Short mmCIF file of C-alpha atoms and ligand atoms in Angstrom, two decimals:
data_model
loop_
_atom_site.label_atom_id
_atom_site.label_comp_id
_atom_site.label_asym_id
_atom_site.label_seq_id
_atom_site.Cartn_x
_atom_site.Cartn_y
_atom_site.Cartn_z
CA MET J 935 0.19 -0.12 -0.02
CA PRO J 936 1.35 3.45 -0.39
CA LEU J 937 2.42 5.17 2.52
CA GLU J 938 -0.65 7.53 3.06
CA GLU J 939 -3.25 4.59 2.75
CA ARG J 940 -1.09 2.86 5.23
CA VAL J 941 -1.55 5.37 7.88
CA GLY J 942 -5.36 5.47 6.70
CA ARG J 943 -5.49 1.82 7.15
CA ILE J 944 -4.03 1.96 10.77
CA ALA J 945 -5.75 4.74 11.74
CA ALA J 946 -8.94 3.34 11.28
CA TRP J 947 -8.17 0.00 12.81
CA ALA J 948 -7.06 1.87 16.01
CA GLU J 949 -9.59 4.40 15.49
CA LEU J 950 -7.23 6.89 16.11
CA ALA J 951 -8.38 10.81 16.52
CA GLU J 952 -7.21 13.30 14.05
CA ASP J 953 -4.58 14.47 15.99
CA GLU J 954 -3.22 10.98 16.99
CA ALA J 955 -2.59 9.91 13.21
CA LYS J 956 -1.16 13.21 12.56
CA ALA J 957 1.25 12.11 15.95
CA LEU J 958 2.06 9.20 13.39
CA GLY J 959 3.36 11.64 10.80
CA GLY J 960 5.56 13.36 13.17
CA ALA J 961 3.29 16.64 12.32
CA MET J 962 1.98 16.43 16.16
CA GLY J 963 4.21 13.97 17.84
CA LEU J 964 6.47 15.11 20.23
CA SER J 965 7.39 18.63 20.12
CA LEU J 966 10.33 20.75 21.27
CA THR J 967 8.55 21.95 24.01
CA ARG J 968 7.85 18.58 25.24
CA ALA J 969 11.18 17.35 24.65
CA ASP J 970 12.64 19.90 26.71
CA GLN J 971 10.74 19.08 29.90
CA MET J 972 11.74 15.58 29.28
CA ILE J 973 15.46 15.39 29.66
CA GLU J 974 18.14 17.32 30.10
CA ASN J 975 19.66 20.29 27.93
CA VAL J 976 17.78 19.55 25.27
CA VAL J 977 18.80 20.78 21.41
CA GLY J 978 17.08 18.70 19.01
CA LEU J 979 14.18 15.91 17.98
CA TYR J 980 15.61 12.51 16.33
CA SER J 981 13.50 10.51 14.66
CA LEU J 982 13.67 7.11 13.52
CA PRO J 983 11.27 5.21 11.28
CA LEU J 984 7.57 3.67 12.87
CA GLY J 985 6.46 0.57 11.05
CA ILE J 986 3.73 -1.92 12.11
CA ALA J 987 4.17 -5.64 12.18
CA VAL J 988 1.41 -7.47 10.68
CA ASN J 989 0.14 -10.95 10.75
CA PHE J 990 0.02 -11.09 14.82
CA VAL J 991 -2.34 -13.25 16.91
CA VAL J 992 -1.57 -13.18 20.26
CA ASN J 993 -3.93 -15.21 22.69
CA GLY J 994 -6.79 -15.46 20.13
CA ARG J 995 -6.82 -11.74 19.55
CA ASP J 996 -5.70 -9.89 16.31
CA VAL J 997 -2.73 -7.61 17.41
CA LEU J 998 -0.78 -4.83 15.19
CA ALA J 999 2.86 -4.19 16.40
CA PRO J 1000 4.04 -0.19 16.66
CA MET J 1001 7.87 -0.99 15.75
CA VAL J 1002 10.38 2.05 16.12
CA VAL J 1003 13.48 0.57 14.22
CA GLU J 1004 16.26 1.81 11.99
CA GLU J 1005 17.49 -2.08 10.72
CA PRO J 1006 15.61 -2.78 7.52
CA SER J 1007 14.24 -6.43 7.63
CA VAL J 1008 13.05 -6.57 10.85
CA VAL J 1009 9.68 -5.49 10.45
CA ALA J 1010 9.19 -7.57 7.78
CA GLY J 1011 10.77 -11.21 9.29
CA ALA J 1012 8.10 -10.32 12.40
CA SER J 1013 5.55 -10.05 9.63
CA PHE J 1014 6.73 -13.03 8.32
CA ALA J 1015 7.26 -15.46 10.56
CA ALA J 1016 4.10 -14.30 12.34
CA LYS J 1017 1.92 -15.29 9.64
CA LEU J 1018 3.34 -18.53 9.71
CA ALA J 1019 2.65 -18.73 13.62
CA ARG J 1020 -0.59 -18.00 12.17
CA ALA J 1021 -1.10 -20.92 10.33
CA GLY J 1022 -0.40 -22.73 14.34
CA GLY J 1023 -3.18 -20.59 15.99
CA GLY J 1024 -0.60 -17.64 16.68
CA PHE J 1025 1.13 -17.31 19.77
CA ARG J 1026 -0.04 -18.42 23.32
CA ALA J 1027 1.69 -15.75 25.56
CA THR J 1028 1.29 -15.15 29.92
CA ALA J 1029 3.06 -12.76 32.20
CA THR J 1030 3.54 -12.92 35.55
CA ALA J 1031 2.44 -10.55 38.46
CA PRO J 1032 4.46 -7.09 37.45
CA GLU J 1033 6.91 -7.83 40.70
CA MET J 1034 10.13 -6.10 40.70
CA ILE J 1035 13.09 -6.47 42.91
CA GLY J 1036 14.49 -3.31 44.80
CA GLN J 1037 18.00 -4.01 46.54
CA LEU J 1038 19.20 -2.34 49.82
CA GLN J 1039 23.10 -2.93 50.28
CA VAL J 1040 23.90 -3.04 53.89
CA LEU J 1041 27.35 -2.81 55.16
CA ASP J 1042 29.59 -2.40 58.31
CA VAL J 1043 26.92 -4.91 60.11
CA THR J 1044 28.90 -7.16 62.55
CA ASP J 1045 27.35 -10.30 62.72
CA PRO J 1046 25.29 -9.99 58.93
CA TRP J 1047 24.04 -13.61 60.01
CA SER J 1048 21.80 -12.52 62.75
CA ALA J 1049 20.93 -9.46 61.29
CA ARG J 1050 19.30 -11.18 58.57
CA LEU J 1051 17.18 -13.07 61.03
CA ASP J 1052 16.57 -9.84 62.72
CA LEU J 1053 14.95 -8.21 59.54
CA LEU J 1054 12.99 -11.16 58.61
CA ALA J 1055 11.41 -10.98 61.45
CA THR J 1056 10.93 -7.05 61.30
CA ARG J 1057 9.10 -7.91 57.50
CA ASP J 1058 5.60 -7.32 58.15
CA GLU J 1059 6.51 -3.49 59.65
CA LEU J 1060 8.91 -3.18 56.36
CA LEU J 1061 6.65 -3.73 53.97
CA SER J 1062 4.06 -1.54 55.67
CA LEU J 1063 6.32 1.49 55.49
CA ALA J 1064 7.43 0.47 52.31
CA ASN J 1065 3.90 0.76 51.27
CA GLU J 1066 3.18 4.60 52.78
CA SER J 1067 5.85 5.85 50.34
CA ASP J 1068 3.28 4.84 47.53
CA PRO J 1069 -0.09 4.75 48.69
CA VAL J 1070 -1.27 5.22 44.56
CA ILE J 1071 -0.27 2.43 43.64
CA VAL J 1072 -1.14 0.46 46.95
CA GLU J 1073 -4.76 1.82 46.15
CA LEU J 1074 -4.54 0.35 43.04
CA GLY J 1075 -3.76 -3.46 44.62
CA GLY J 1076 0.44 -3.25 43.87
CA GLY J 1077 2.57 -2.40 46.95
CA ALA J 1078 5.21 -4.21 48.55
CA ARG J 1079 5.03 -8.06 48.75
CA ASP J 1080 7.59 -9.53 50.48
CA LEU J 1081 11.28 -8.86 51.79
CA GLU J 1082 14.36 -11.34 51.28
CA ALA J 1083 17.76 -10.97 52.93
CA ARG J 1084 20.53 -12.47 51.44
CA VAL J 1085 24.66 -12.93 53.26
CA ILE J 1086 27.11 -12.10 50.22
CA GLU J 1087 30.17 -13.52 52.00
CA TYR J 1088 32.92 -12.96 49.60
CA THR J 1089 32.83 -8.93 47.80
CA PRO J 1090 35.77 -6.98 47.08
CA ALA J 1091 34.63 -5.15 50.54
CA GLY J 1092 33.80 -7.82 52.48
CA PRO J 1093 30.56 -9.63 53.53
CA MET J 1094 27.63 -7.23 53.16
CA LEU J 1095 23.92 -8.13 53.77
CA VAL J 1096 21.52 -7.38 50.93
CA VAL J 1097 17.74 -6.72 51.10
CA HIS J 1098 15.67 -7.84 48.37
CA LEU J 1099 12.44 -5.92 48.70
CA ILE J 1100 9.55 -7.32 46.39
CA PHE J 1101 7.31 -4.57 45.11
CA ASP J 1102 4.15 -5.26 43.08
CA CYS J 1103 4.21 -2.21 40.42
CA ARG J 1104 1.15 -3.00 38.62
CA ASP J 1105 0.68 -1.54 35.28
CA ALA J 1106 3.99 0.77 35.76
CA MET J 1107 7.48 0.20 34.63
CA GLY J 1108 8.08 0.72 38.58
CA ALA J 1109 11.54 2.35 38.79
CA ASN J 1110 10.73 5.27 40.54
CA ALA J 1111 8.26 3.51 42.62
CA VAL J 1112 10.97 0.49 43.81
CA ASN J 1113 13.57 3.07 44.43
CA THR J 1114 11.34 5.63 46.10
CA ALA J 1115 10.48 2.14 48.53
CA CYS J 1116 13.99 1.49 49.56
CA GLU J 1117 15.10 4.96 50.15
CA SER J 1118 12.43 5.07 52.25
CA LEU J 1119 13.28 1.85 54.26
CA ALA J 1120 17.14 2.60 54.55
CA PRO J 1121 16.42 4.36 58.05
CA ARG J 1122 14.56 1.36 59.93
CA ILE J 1123 17.05 -1.12 58.17
CA GLU J 1124 20.17 0.50 59.37
CA GLN J 1125 18.71 1.16 63.13
CA ILE J 1126 17.34 -2.78 63.02
CA THR J 1127 21.02 -3.86 61.32
CA GLY J 1128 23.41 -1.94 63.03
CA GLY J 1129 24.74 -1.28 59.86
CA ARG J 1130 25.06 1.37 56.88
CA VAL J 1131 22.76 1.03 53.85
CA LEU J 1132 24.48 2.45 50.75
CA LEU J 1133 23.00 1.73 47.43
CA ARG J 1134 18.97 1.62 47.24
CA ILE J 1135 18.22 0.59 43.94
CA LEU J 1136 16.03 -1.46 41.80
CA SER J 1137 17.56 -4.84 39.99
CA ASN J 1138 17.02 -4.67 36.37
CA LEU J 1139 17.32 -8.89 36.60
CA ALA J 1140 13.63 -8.60 37.01
CA ASP J 1141 13.34 -12.00 37.52
CA ARG J 1142 9.99 -12.51 38.69
CA ARG J 1143 8.17 -10.27 36.03
CA LEU J 1144 8.56 -12.49 33.27
CA ALA J 1145 6.64 -13.01 30.38
CA ARG J 1146 6.24 -15.94 28.17
CA ALA J 1147 5.55 -16.91 24.60
CA ARG J 1148 5.46 -20.28 22.81
CA CYS J 1149 3.97 -20.99 19.07
CA THR J 1150 4.03 -24.28 16.83
CA VAL J 1151 3.91 -24.22 13.24
CA PRO J 1152 2.87 -27.06 10.93
CA VAL J 1153 5.77 -27.99 9.43
CA GLU J 1154 3.95 -27.43 6.30
CA ALA J 1155 3.92 -24.04 6.41
CA LEU J 1156 7.88 -23.64 6.53
CA ALA J 1157 8.38 -25.25 3.07
CA TYR J 1158 9.95 -22.89 0.76
CA GLY J 1159 11.51 -22.85 -2.37
CA ASP J 1160 13.74 -25.85 -3.11
CA PHE J 1161 13.62 -26.44 0.82
CA ALA J 1162 11.13 -28.98 2.01
CA GLY J 1163 8.77 -28.15 5.94
CA GLU J 1164 10.84 -31.22 6.73
CA GLN J 1165 14.22 -29.74 6.30
CA VAL J 1166 13.28 -26.09 7.57
CA ALA J 1167 12.43 -27.20 10.77
CA GLN J 1168 15.03 -29.45 10.94
CA GLY J 1169 17.86 -26.83 10.38
CA ILE J 1170 16.07 -23.74 13.09
CA ILE J 1171 16.33 -26.95 15.45
CA GLU J 1172 19.81 -27.24 14.58
CA ALA J 1173 20.80 -23.16 14.40
CA TYR J 1174 18.63 -23.20 17.92
CA ALA J 1175 21.22 -26.37 19.36
CA LEU J 1176 24.16 -23.81 18.45
CA ALA J 1177 22.74 -21.01 20.46
CA ALA J 1178 22.10 -22.85 23.39
CA ALA J 1179 25.77 -24.96 23.87
CA ASP J 1180 27.83 -21.73 22.50
CA PRO J 1181 27.48 -17.98 24.35
CA TYR J 1182 29.46 -16.81 20.98
CA ARG J 1183 26.24 -17.59 18.63
CA ALA J 1184 23.86 -17.19 21.60
CA ALA J 1185 24.62 -13.50 21.81
CA THR J 1186 23.79 -13.16 18.70
CA HIS J 1187 20.96 -15.37 18.38
CA ASN J 1188 19.77 -13.48 21.50
CA LYS J 1189 20.56 -9.74 19.47
CA GLY J 1190 17.94 -11.27 16.79
CA ILE J 1191 14.98 -11.83 20.10
CA MET J 1192 15.60 -8.15 20.97
CA ASN J 1193 15.21 -7.15 17.56
CA GLY J 1194 11.89 -7.85 18.11
CA VAL J 1195 11.26 -6.78 21.37
CA ASP J 1196 13.77 -3.21 21.87
CA PRO J 1197 11.45 -1.73 18.47
CA ILE J 1198 7.68 -2.07 21.06
CA VAL J 1199 9.76 -1.12 24.30
CA ILE J 1200 10.83 2.05 22.33
CA ALA J 1201 7.23 2.87 20.68
CA THR J 1202 5.58 2.41 23.51
CA GLY J 1203 7.85 5.11 25.70
CA ASN J 1204 9.59 2.34 27.95
CA ASP J 1205 13.10 1.97 28.81
CA TRP J 1206 14.96 -0.11 26.43
CA ARG J 1207 18.27 0.08 28.28
CA ALA J 1208 16.81 -2.16 31.23
CA VAL J 1209 14.63 -4.31 29.34
CA GLU J 1210 18.11 -5.11 27.17
CA ALA J 1211 19.83 -5.16 30.59
CA GLY J 1212 16.94 -7.99 32.01
CA ALA J 1213 17.13 -10.51 29.51
CA HIS J 1214 21.12 -10.67 28.65
CA ALA J 1215 20.97 -11.47 32.50
CA TYR J 1216 18.43 -13.19 32.64
CA ALA J 1217 19.91 -15.69 29.77
CA ALA J 1218 23.36 -15.62 31.99
CA ARG J 1219 21.11 -16.62 34.96
CA SER J 1220 22.73 -20.59 34.79
CA GLY J 1221 26.19 -19.19 34.73
CA ARG J 1222 26.42 -19.61 31.21
CA TYR J 1223 25.20 -17.44 29.10
CA THR J 1224 22.65 -18.82 26.66
CA SER J 1225 19.48 -18.96 23.94
CA LEU J 1226 16.49 -17.41 25.90
CA SER J 1227 14.41 -19.20 23.40
CA THR J 1228 14.04 -23.04 22.93
CA TRP J 1229 13.03 -24.73 19.23
CA ALA J 1230 11.71 -28.47 19.54
CA ARG J 1231 9.39 -30.69 17.27
CA ASP J 1232 5.95 -31.25 19.62
CA ALA J 1233 4.18 -34.43 20.08
CA GLU J 1234 2.66 -34.02 16.54
CA GLY J 1235 5.41 -33.32 14.40
CA ASN J 1236 5.02 -29.57 14.37
CA LEU J 1237 7.90 -26.87 15.01
CA ALA J 1238 7.36 -25.49 18.67
CA GLY J 1239 8.91 -22.67 19.94
CA THR J 1240 9.43 -20.70 23.75
CA LEU J 1241 10.35 -17.70 24.51
CA GLU J 1242 10.89 -16.61 28.36
CA MET J 1243 12.22 -13.48 29.84
CA PRO J 1244 11.78 -10.32 32.23
CA LEU J 1245 10.32 -7.58 30.49
CA ALA J 1246 9.48 -4.83 32.78
CA VAL J 1247 7.26 -2.64 31.03
CA GLY J 1248 4.58 0.09 31.87
CA THR J 1249 1.76 1.41 30.14
CA VAL J 1250 1.50 4.13 32.78
CA GLY J 1251 4.09 6.38 33.79
CA GLY J 1252 7.55 8.00 32.29
CA ALA J 1253 7.61 8.32 28.85
CA THR J 1254 4.38 6.35 27.83
CA ARG J 1255 2.37 9.42 28.76
CA VAL J 1256 4.26 12.10 27.74
CA HIS J 1257 5.54 11.26 24.47
CA PRO J 1258 2.47 11.56 22.18
CA THR J 1259 3.77 9.18 19.51
CA ALA J 1260 3.83 6.51 22.40
CA GLN J 1261 0.49 7.01 23.22
CA VAL J 1262 -0.71 6.57 19.95
CA ALA J 1263 1.45 3.40 19.81
CA LEU J 1264 -0.19 1.98 23.04
CA LYS J 1265 -3.62 2.39 21.65
CA ILE J 1266 -2.61 0.63 17.89
CA LEU J 1267 -1.41 -2.13 19.79
CA GLY J 1268 -4.64 -2.12 22.19
CA ALA J 1269 -3.05 -3.35 25.39
CA ARG J 1270 -5.25 -2.40 28.19
CA THR J 1271 -2.78 -3.47 30.68
CA ALA J 1272 1.36 -3.74 31.26
CA ARG J 1273 0.65 -7.24 31.19
CA GLU J 1274 -0.73 -7.11 27.98
CA LEU J 1275 1.92 -5.35 26.32
CA ALA J 1276 4.65 -7.80 27.86
CA GLU J 1277 2.47 -10.43 26.33
CA THR J 1278 2.62 -9.19 23.11
CA ILE J 1279 6.15 -7.93 23.07
CA VAL J 1280 7.53 -11.28 24.45
CA SER J 1281 5.56 -12.66 20.77
CA VAL J 1282 7.16 -10.27 18.61
CA GLY J 1283 10.57 -11.51 20.40
CA LEU J 1284 9.71 -14.91 19.39
CA ALA J 1285 8.99 -14.48 15.92
CA GLN J 1286 11.54 -12.08 15.00
CA ASN J 1287 13.62 -15.22 15.90
CA LEU J 1288 11.89 -17.83 14.20
CA ALA J 1289 12.04 -15.59 11.16
CA ALA J 1290 16.27 -15.19 11.60
CA LEU J 1291 16.33 -18.90 12.01
CA ARG J 1292 14.56 -19.65 8.84
CA ALA J 1293 16.59 -17.11 7.33
CA LEU J 1294 19.78 -18.68 8.69
CA ALA J 1295 18.69 -21.86 8.17
CA THR J 1296 17.38 -21.79 4.40
CA GLU J 1297 19.39 -19.42 2.07
CA GLY J 1298 21.21 -17.49 4.04
CA ILE J 1299 20.31 -14.14 5.85
CA GLN J 1300 21.76 -11.92 3.40
CA ARG J 1301 19.08 -12.58 -0.10
CA GLY J 1302 16.36 -10.88 1.59
CA HIS J 1303 18.08 -8.66 3.85
CA MET J 1304 19.92 -6.88 0.68
CA ARG J 1305 17.20 -5.93 -1.10
CA LEU J 1306 15.68 -3.99 1.97
CA HIS J 1307 19.41 -2.87 3.02
CA ALA J 1308 19.84 -1.76 -0.88
CA ARG J 1309 17.24 0.96 -0.34
CA GLN J 1310 19.20 2.45 2.57
CA VAL J 1311 22.49 2.48 0.90
CA ALA J 1312 20.88 4.02 -2.09
CA VAL J 1313 19.58 6.84 0.19
CA ALA J 1314 22.81 7.56 1.51
CA ALA J 1315 24.23 7.76 -2.04
CA GLY J 1316 21.83 10.71 -2.83
CA ALA J 1317 19.24 8.86 -4.53
CA ALA J 1318 15.85 10.98 -4.20
CA GLY J 1319 12.35 9.83 -5.41
CA ASP J 1320 12.18 7.37 -7.93
CA GLU J 1321 16.32 7.08 -8.49
CA VAL J 1322 15.93 5.02 -5.25
CA THR J 1323 14.34 2.23 -6.79
CA GLN J 1324 16.17 2.51 -9.59
CA VAL J 1325 19.87 2.14 -8.27
CA VAL J 1326 18.16 -0.74 -6.00
CA GLU J 1327 17.29 -2.80 -8.88
CA ARG J 1328 20.71 -2.32 -10.72
CA MET J 1329 22.55 -3.10 -7.53
CA VAL J 1330 20.76 -6.01 -6.72
CA ALA J 1331 20.42 -7.22 -10.17
CA GLU J 1332 24.19 -7.02 -9.89
CA GLY J 1333 24.77 -8.69 -6.73
CA ARG J 1334 26.29 -5.78 -5.64
CA VAL J 1335 25.22 -3.63 -3.03
CA ARG J 1336 27.74 -1.45 -2.19
CA PRO J 1337 27.68 2.88 -1.41
CA ASP J 1338 30.32 3.06 -4.07
CA ARG J 1339 28.23 0.78 -6.84
CA ALA J 1340 25.11 3.06 -5.28
CA GLU J 1341 26.98 6.40 -6.62
CA THR J 1342 28.38 5.22 -9.96
CA ILE J 1343 25.12 3.99 -10.74
CA LEU J 1344 23.51 7.21 -9.50
CA ALA J 1345 26.04 9.69 -11.59
CA GLU J 1346 25.39 7.10 -14.72
CA MET J 1347 21.50 7.58 -14.53
CA ARG J 1348 21.92 11.55 -14.19
CA ASN J 1349 24.75 11.65 -17.08
CA GLU J 1350 22.53 9.88 -19.12
CA GLN J 1351 19.36 12.40 -18.46
CA LEU J 1352 21.39 14.97 -19.18
C1 MEV K 790 20.36 -9.43 12.45
O1 MEV K 790 20.38 -8.07 13.28
C2 MEV K 790 19.88 -10.81 14.30
C3 MEV K 790 20.75 -11.59 13.72
O2 MEV K 790 21.92 -11.47 13.28
C4 MEV K 790 19.99 -12.84 14.31
C5 MEV K 790 20.37 -14.32 14.19
O3 MEV K 790 21.37 -14.73 14.05
O4 MEV K 790 19.47 -15.12 14.64
C6 MEV K 790 19.88 -12.11 12.06
#
């Protein structure tokens, strides 16, 4: 579809108001004044493409996924894999309670083991104290849930006590709520332990706030060109096996998953560095960095994929509410809660992983990627309007997608026109 028609279809699907549709085009999006209220020393705005991944069914619901990303092939890959998963009923996703962990580091404790028990004995009092720091979240059904205390015997600064406050953030990402609650507990924890509290900050290893997705793809749906479905399924499982066993491959494999995750996290105004940190720390939780996803054959012979990862994302608070385009992205997604948002994000992560593995296990990543990449190369070489398609077609036909070649072709084309 031409660009304007696409915007029109999305606006109709998501029932966007005129201003909201304009926010997509950038006209009514983030203003300089608003940006100046978001961070410090603002001197401008920086734009990225916002695309829509299609074909997703998540828990029986048709979903359009807004993705903010600079890399060609990502949106196409997610949409293609979603179509494969759709043939098996789409994605089934769940998310655990939105519980974050806040850490307090307690130093200079004479007997950390006894202090640990003193803290656990005061659990209820400490949880009530933490709740006083955010009555709104408590009213919404969230707040302090539990308290854990660990002694870490060997650190470069000697033994220390680490207290974990488990805090349910409801629909917020929760960094502010958790950090405030931790800070409010510090004086009382110093009293109880006789120690000195230094750090009071959430952990990005949000392993109590997990999102999980699964999909099954009928093997016939994987058939492609000269590749039989069986062969593709086997190739995907063998490709996954290397990521499961080898950190060098696991890093790239998980990067492919994050190609699906980050663009929605960014589109919805969430903290993608937090999500990245959580994902990779979770992938290393056994002590050896490994794949976040799994691929196998199910009892019926279908290809079955799963993905489990921490996803600390919110639909309220922070930039989600301040950035006008983030609001529109949330509306397009139709996610009513942080949980639903996480369920869609983890599904798109799994789809992106499937798209990459399928390409890698068959014709390789470059063939499909090159045509899309060629557009960026042509534009970077100075091609404009219709020239872009012509330069792309010639580079792809020649099998030479390179900046120098784009410049030469462009110069030749322009000369011919003189
Ligand atoms: C490129 O952005 C992502 C891939 O490298 C992922 C993978 O290798 O699985 C294609």
